[in-house]
mmCIF file of C-alpha atoms in Angstrom:
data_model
loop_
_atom_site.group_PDB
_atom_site.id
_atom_site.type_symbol
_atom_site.label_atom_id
_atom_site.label_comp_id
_atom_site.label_asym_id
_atom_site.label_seq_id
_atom_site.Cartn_x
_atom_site.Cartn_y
_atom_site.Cartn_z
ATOM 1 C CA UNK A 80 -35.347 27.840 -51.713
ATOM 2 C CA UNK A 81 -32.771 25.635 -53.121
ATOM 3 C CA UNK A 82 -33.072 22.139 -51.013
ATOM 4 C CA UNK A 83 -29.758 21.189 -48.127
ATOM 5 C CA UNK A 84 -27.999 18.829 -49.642
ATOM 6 C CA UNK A 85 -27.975 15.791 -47.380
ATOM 7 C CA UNK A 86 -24.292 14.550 -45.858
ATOM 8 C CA UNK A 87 -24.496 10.831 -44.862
ATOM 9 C CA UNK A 88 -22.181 9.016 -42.826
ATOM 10 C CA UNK A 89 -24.083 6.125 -42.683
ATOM 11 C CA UNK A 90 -22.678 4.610 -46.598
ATOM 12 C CA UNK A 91 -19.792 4.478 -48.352
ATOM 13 C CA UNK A 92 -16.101 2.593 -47.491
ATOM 14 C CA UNK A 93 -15.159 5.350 -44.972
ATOM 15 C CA UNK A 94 -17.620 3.774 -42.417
ATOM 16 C CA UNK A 95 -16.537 0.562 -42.261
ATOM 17 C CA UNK A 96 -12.885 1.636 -41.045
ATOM 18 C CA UNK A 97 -14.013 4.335 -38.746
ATOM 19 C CA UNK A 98 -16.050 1.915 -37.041
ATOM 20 C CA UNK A 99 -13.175 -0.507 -36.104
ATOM 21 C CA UNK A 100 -11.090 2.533 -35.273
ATOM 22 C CA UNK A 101 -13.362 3.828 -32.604
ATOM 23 C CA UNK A 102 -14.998 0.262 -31.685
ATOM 24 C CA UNK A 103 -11.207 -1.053 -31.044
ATOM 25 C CA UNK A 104 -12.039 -4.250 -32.899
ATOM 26 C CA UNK A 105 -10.450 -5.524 -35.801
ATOM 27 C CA UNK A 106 -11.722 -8.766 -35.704
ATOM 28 C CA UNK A 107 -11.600 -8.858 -39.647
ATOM 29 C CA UNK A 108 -8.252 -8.595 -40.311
ATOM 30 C CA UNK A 109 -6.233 -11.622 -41.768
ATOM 31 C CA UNK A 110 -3.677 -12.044 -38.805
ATOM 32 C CA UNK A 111 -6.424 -12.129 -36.409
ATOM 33 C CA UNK A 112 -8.486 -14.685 -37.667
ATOM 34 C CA UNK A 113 -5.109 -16.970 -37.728
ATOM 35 C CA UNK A 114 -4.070 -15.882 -34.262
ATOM 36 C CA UNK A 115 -5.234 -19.129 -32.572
ATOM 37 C CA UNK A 116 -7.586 -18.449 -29.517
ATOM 38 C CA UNK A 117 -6.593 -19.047 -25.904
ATOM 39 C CA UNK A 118 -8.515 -22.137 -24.342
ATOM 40 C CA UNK A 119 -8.882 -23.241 -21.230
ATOM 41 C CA UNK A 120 -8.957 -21.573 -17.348
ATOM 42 C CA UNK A 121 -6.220 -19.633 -16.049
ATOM 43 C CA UNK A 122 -4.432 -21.101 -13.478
ATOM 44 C CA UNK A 123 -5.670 -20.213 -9.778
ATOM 45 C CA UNK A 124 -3.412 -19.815 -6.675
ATOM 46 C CA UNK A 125 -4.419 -21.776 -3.762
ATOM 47 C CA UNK A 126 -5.062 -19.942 -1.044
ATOM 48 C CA UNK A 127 -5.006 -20.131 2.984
ATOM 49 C CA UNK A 128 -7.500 -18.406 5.582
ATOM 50 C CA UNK A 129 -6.932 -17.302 8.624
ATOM 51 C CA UNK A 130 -9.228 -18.424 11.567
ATOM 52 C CA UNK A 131 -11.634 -15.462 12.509
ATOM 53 C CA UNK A 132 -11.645 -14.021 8.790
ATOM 54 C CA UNK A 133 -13.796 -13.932 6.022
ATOM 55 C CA UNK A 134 -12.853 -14.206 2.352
ATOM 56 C CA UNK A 135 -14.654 -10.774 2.276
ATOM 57 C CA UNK A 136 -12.157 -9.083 4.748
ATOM 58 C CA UNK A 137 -9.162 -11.244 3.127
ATOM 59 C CA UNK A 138 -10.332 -9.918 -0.383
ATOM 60 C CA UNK A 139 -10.298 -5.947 0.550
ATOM 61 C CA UNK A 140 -7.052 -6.513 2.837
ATOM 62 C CA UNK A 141 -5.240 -7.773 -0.387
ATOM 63 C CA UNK A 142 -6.197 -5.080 -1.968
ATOM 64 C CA UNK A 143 -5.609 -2.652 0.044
ATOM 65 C CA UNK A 144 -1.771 -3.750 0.119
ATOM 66 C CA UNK A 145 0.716 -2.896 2.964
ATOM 67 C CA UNK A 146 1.535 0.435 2.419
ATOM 68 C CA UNK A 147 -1.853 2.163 3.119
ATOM 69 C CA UNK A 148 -1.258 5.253 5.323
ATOM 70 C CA UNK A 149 -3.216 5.753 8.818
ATOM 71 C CA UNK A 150 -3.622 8.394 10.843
ATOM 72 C CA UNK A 151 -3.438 6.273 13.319
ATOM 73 C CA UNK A 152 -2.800 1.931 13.600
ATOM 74 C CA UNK A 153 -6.044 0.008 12.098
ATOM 75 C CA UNK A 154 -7.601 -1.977 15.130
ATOM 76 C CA UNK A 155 -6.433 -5.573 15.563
ATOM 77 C CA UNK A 156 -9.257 -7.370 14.102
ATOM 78 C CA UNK A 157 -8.886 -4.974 10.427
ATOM 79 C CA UNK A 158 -8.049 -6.928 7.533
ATOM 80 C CA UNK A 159 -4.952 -4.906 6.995
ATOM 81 C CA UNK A 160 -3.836 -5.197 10.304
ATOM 82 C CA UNK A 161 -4.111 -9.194 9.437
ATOM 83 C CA UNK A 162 -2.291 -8.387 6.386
ATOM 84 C CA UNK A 163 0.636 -6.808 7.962
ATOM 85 C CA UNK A 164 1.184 -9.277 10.346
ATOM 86 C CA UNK A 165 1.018 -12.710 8.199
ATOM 87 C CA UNK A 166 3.499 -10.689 5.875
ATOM 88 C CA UNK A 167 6.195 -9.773 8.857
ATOM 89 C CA UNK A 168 5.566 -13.201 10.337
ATOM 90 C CA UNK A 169 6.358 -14.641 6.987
ATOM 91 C CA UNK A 170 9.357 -12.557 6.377
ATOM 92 C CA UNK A 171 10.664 -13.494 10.235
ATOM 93 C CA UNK A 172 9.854 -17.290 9.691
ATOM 94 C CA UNK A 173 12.398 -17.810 7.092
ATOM 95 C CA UNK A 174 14.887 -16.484 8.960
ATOM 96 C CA UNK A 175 14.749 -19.690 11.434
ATOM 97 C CA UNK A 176 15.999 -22.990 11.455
ATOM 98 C CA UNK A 177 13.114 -25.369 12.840
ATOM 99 C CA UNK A 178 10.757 -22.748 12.957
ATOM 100 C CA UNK A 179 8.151 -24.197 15.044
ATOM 101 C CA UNK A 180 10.363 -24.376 17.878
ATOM 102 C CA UNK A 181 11.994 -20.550 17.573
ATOM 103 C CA UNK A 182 8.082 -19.229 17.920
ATOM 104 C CA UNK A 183 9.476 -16.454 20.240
ATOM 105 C CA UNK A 184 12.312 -15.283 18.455
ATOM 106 C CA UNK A 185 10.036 -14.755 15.127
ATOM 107 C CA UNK A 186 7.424 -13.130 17.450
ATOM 108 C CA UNK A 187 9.742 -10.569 18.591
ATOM 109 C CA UNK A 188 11.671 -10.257 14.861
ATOM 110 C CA UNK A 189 8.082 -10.006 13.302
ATOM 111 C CA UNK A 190 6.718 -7.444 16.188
ATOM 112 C CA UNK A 191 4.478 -9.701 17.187
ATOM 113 C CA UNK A 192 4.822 -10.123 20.802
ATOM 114 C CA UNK A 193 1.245 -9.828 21.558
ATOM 115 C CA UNK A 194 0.006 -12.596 19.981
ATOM 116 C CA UNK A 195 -0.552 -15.540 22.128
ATOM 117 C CA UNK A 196 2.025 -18.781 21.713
ATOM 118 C CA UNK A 197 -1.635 -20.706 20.598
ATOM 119 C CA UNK A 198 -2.133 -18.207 17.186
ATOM 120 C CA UNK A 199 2.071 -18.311 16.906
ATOM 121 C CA UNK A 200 1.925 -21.946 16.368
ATOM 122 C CA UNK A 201 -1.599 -22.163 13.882
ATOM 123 C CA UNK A 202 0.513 -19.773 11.961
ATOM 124 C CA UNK A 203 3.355 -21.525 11.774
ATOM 125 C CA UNK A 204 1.574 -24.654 11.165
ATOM 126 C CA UNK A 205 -0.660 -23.210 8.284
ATOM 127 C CA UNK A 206 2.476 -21.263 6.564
ATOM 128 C CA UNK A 207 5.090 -24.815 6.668
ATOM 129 C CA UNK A 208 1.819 -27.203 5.807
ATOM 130 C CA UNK A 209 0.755 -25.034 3.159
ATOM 131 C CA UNK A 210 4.289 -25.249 1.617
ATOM 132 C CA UNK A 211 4.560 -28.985 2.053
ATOM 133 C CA UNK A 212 1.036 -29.523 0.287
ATOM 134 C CA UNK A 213 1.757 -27.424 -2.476
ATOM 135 C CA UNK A 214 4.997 -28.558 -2.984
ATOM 136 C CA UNK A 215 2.999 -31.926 -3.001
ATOM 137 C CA UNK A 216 0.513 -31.169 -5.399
ATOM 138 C CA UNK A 217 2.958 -29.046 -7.500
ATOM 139 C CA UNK A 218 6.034 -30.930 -8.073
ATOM 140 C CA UNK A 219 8.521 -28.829 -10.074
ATOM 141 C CA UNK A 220 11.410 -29.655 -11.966
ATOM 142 C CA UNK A 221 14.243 -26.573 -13.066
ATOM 143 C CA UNK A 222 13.025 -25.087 -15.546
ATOM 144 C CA UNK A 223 15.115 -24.586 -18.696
ATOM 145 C CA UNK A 224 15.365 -20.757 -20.207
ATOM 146 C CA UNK A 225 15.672 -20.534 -24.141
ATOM 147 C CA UNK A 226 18.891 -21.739 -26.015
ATOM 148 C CA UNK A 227 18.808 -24.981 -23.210
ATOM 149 C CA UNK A 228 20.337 -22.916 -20.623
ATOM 150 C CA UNK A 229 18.827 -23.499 -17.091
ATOM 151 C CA UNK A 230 16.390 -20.577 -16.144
ATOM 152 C CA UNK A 231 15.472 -19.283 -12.583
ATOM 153 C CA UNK A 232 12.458 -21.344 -10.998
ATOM 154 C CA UNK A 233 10.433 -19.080 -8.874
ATOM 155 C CA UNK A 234 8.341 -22.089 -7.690
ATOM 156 C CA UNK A 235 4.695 -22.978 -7.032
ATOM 157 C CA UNK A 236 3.118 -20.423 -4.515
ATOM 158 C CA UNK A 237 -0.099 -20.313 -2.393
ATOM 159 C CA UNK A 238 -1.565 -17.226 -0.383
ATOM 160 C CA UNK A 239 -2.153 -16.625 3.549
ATOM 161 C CA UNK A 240 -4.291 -13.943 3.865
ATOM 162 C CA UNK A 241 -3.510 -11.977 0.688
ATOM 163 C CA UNK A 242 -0.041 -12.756 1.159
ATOM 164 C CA UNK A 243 1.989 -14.747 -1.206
ATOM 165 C CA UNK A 244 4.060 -17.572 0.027
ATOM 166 C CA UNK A 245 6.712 -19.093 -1.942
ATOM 167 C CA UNK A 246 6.431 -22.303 -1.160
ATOM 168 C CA UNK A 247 9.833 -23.822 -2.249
ATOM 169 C CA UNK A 248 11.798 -20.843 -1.004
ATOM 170 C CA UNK A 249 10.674 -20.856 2.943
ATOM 171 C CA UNK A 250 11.268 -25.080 2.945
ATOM 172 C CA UNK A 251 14.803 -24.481 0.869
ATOM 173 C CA UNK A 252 15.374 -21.870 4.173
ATOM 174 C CA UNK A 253 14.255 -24.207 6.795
ATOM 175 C CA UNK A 254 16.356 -26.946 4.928
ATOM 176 C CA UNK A 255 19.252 -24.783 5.245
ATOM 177 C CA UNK A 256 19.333 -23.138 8.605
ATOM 178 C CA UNK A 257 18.632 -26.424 10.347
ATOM 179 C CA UNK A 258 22.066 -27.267 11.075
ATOM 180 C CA UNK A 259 22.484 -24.031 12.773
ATOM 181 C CA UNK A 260 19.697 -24.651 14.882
ATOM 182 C CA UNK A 261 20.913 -27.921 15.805
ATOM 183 C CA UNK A 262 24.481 -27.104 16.384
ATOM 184 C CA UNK A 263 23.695 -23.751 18.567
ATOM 185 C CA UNK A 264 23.050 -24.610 22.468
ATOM 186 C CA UNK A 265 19.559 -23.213 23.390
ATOM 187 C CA UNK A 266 20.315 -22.609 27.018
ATOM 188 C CA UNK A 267 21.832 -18.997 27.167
ATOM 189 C CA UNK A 268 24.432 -19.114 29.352
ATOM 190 C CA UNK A 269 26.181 -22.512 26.813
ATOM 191 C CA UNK A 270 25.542 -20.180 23.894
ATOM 192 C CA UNK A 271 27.876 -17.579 25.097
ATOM 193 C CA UNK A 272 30.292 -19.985 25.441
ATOM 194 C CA UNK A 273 30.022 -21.347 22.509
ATOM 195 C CA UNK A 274 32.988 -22.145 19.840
ATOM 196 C CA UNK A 275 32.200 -23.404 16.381
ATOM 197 C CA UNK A 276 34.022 -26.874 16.266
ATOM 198 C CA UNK A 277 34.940 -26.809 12.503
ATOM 199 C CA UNK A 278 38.105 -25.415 11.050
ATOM 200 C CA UNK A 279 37.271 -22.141 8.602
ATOM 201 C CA UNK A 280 39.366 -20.402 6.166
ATOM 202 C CA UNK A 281 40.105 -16.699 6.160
ATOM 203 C CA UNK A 282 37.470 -14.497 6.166
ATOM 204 C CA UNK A 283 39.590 -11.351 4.611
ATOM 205 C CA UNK A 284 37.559 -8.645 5.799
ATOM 206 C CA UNK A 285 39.392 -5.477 6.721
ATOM 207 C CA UNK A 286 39.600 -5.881 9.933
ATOM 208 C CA UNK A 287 40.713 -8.768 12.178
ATOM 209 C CA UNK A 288 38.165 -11.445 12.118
ATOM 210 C CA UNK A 289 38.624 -14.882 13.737
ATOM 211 C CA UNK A 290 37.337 -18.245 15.527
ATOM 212 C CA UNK A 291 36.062 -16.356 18.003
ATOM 213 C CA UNK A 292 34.096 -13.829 15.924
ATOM 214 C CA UNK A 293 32.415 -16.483 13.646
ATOM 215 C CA UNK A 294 30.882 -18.292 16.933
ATOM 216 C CA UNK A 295 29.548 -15.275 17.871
ATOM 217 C CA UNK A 296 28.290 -14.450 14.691
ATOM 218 C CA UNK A 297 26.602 -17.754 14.436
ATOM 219 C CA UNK A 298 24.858 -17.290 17.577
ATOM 220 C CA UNK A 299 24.128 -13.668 16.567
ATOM 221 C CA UNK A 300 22.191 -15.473 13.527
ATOM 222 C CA UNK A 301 20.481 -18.271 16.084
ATOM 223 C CA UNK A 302 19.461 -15.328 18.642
ATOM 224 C CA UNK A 303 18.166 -12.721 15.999
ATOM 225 C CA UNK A 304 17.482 -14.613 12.834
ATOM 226 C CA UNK A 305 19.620 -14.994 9.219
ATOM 227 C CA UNK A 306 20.062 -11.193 7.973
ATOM 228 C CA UNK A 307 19.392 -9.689 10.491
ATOM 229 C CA UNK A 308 22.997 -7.733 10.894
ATOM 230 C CA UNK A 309 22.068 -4.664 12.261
ATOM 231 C CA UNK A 310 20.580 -6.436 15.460
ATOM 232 C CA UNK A 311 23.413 -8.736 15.691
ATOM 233 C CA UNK A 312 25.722 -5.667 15.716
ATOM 234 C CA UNK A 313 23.590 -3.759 18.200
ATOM 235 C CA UNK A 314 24.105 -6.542 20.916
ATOM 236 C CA UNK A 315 27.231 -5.801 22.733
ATOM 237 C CA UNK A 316 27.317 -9.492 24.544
ATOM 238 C CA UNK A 317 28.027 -10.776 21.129
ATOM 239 C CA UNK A 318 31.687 -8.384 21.280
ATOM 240 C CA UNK A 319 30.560 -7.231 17.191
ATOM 241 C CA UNK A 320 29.739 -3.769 17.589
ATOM 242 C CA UNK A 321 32.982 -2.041 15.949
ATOM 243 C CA UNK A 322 33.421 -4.749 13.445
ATOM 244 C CA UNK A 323 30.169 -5.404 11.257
ATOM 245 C CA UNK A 324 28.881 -3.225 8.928
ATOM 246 C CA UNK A 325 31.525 -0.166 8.965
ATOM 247 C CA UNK A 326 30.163 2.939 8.250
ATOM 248 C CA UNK A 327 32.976 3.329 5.864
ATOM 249 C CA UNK A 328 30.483 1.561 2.473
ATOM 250 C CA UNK A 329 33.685 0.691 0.567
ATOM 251 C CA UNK A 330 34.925 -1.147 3.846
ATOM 252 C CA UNK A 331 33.870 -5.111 4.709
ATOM 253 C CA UNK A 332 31.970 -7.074 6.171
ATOM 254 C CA UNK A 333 28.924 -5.732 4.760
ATOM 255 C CA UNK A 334 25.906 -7.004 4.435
ATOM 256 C CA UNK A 335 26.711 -8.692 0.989
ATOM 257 C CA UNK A 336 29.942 -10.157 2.994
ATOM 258 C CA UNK A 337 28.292 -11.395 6.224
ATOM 259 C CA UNK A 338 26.068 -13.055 4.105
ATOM 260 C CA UNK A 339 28.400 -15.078 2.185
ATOM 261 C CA UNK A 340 30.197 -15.945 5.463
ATOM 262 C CA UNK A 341 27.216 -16.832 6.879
ATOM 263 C CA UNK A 342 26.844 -19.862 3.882
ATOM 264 C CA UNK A 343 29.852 -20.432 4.236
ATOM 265 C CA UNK A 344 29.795 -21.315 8.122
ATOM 266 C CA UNK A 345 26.556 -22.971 8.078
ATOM 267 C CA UNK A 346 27.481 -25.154 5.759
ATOM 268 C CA UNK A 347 30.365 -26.219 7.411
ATOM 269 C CA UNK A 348 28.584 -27.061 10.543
ATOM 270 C CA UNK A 349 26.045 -29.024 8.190
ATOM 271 C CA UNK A 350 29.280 -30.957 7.043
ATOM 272 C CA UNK A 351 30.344 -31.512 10.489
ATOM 273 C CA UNK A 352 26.845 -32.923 11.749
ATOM 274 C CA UNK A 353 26.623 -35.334 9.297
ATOM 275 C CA UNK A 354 29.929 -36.252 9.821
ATOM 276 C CA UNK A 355 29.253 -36.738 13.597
ATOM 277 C CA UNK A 356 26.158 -38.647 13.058
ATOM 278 C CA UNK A 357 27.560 -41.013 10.812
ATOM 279 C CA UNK A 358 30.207 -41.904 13.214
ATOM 280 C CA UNK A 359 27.808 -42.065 15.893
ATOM 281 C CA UNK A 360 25.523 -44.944 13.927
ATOM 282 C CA UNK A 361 29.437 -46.601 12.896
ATOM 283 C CA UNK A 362 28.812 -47.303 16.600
ATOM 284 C CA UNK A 363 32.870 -45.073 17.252
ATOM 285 C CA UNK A 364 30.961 -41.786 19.161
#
């Protein structure tokens, strides 16, 4: 009987390239060996705990993300439940001027009225401490996009409980809405009479706007936080109802439109403060 010829795929050229095909390397290739090699760690995010935690339960919460369906709400004490609620209260505390002192308001923005004024404030302490530090220990310049032209700076960030924090954004927002929380009464019955003391231009919505309407619209902001239109609309003591957000899309204010008067006012009564202060150290208030 005539003898098998033998087939080997062990020799010859062809093995060489089928073995980088199905090994995925191809470490000996030219422009590999002068791709330079990456050095060094990659850079960590610092990250805050919550009291009653472990890194454990903060690891799978992350990962779990928000948007996890239940049958039915995750008890208290889950690490999603944490999740949820450092990500509202978050989201709710940058809608405050001097946050610490507005612990309510975000409470009830962030659904959060069960939690005790004691865990309000650690909160609120850990999330504008943590910014402060970072913003400390990460001092950032604006970054410049290719052809010299100044880029967008996003800002150095740190983590609460799987949730991202960015750290320049909620001090620019405190920064910002300060004024307004200086310049609104906080006893309720002075806030509905309150007038906003500074002379605006027009507002040129479609339909008639006035002094009146931007007081109550600041207050609507101090009472239920920046951006949040459709709760300033729903209150009827603010008289807003039939004149924010038409249903009529094409139609102003919008959202886009009460947010630029918004700016606009806040500023003014920034303006005015400093104004008033100054006069008051001139020793002439």
């Amino acid at each position: 009987r005539p003898a098998c010829e033998q087939i080997s795929f062990n020799a010859g050229p062809g093995r060489q390239s089928r073995s980088r095909r199905y090994s995925g390397s191809d470490s000996d290739s030219p422009s590999d060996r002068k791709r330079p090699k990456k050095r060094g760690r990659p850079r960590t995010i610092p990250r805050e705990n919550i009291k009653g935690f472990s890194d454990a339960e903060i690891r799978r919460c992350s990962a779990l993300g928000p948007t996890l369906l239940w049958l039915r709400p995750p008890p208290a004490s889950h690490p999603l439940s944490v999740f949820n609620a450092s990500h509202r209260f978050v989201k709710s505390y940058k809608k405050f001027g001097e946050p610490l002192e507005r612990l309510d308001a975000i409470a009830r923005d962030a659904e959060l009225v069960e939690k005790s004024e004691h865990d309000l404030k650690r909160l609120a302490e850990t999330v504008h401490n943590g910014c402060v530090r970072t913003l400390r220990e990460n001092p950032c310049g604006p970054e410049k996009a290719s052809g010299g032209k100044r880029g967008k700076v996003k800002g150095p960030t740190f983590r609460i409980s799987g949730v991202q924090v960015n750290a320049k954004l909620v001090i620019s927002h405190e920064q910002e809405l300060a004024p307004l929380h200086k310049a609104i009464p906080a006893d309720p019955e002075d806030r509905k009479r309150y007038v906003i003391p500074c002379h605006s231009k027009a507002a040129h919505f479609d339909i008639d706007w006035g002094k009146e309407d931007d007081s109550s619209l600041l207050v609507g902001i101090y009472e239920y936080g920046y951006g949040s239109w459709e709760m300033i609309k729903m209150d009827p003591d603010l008289n807003l109802t039939h004149k924010l957000l038409p249903d009529d899309p094409d139609k102003k204010p919008q959202a886009k439109q009460l947010q630029t008067r918004a700016d606009y006012l806040i500023k003014l009564l920034s303006k005015h403060l400093a104004r008033k202060e100054a006069h008051k150290q001139a020793g002439t208030v």
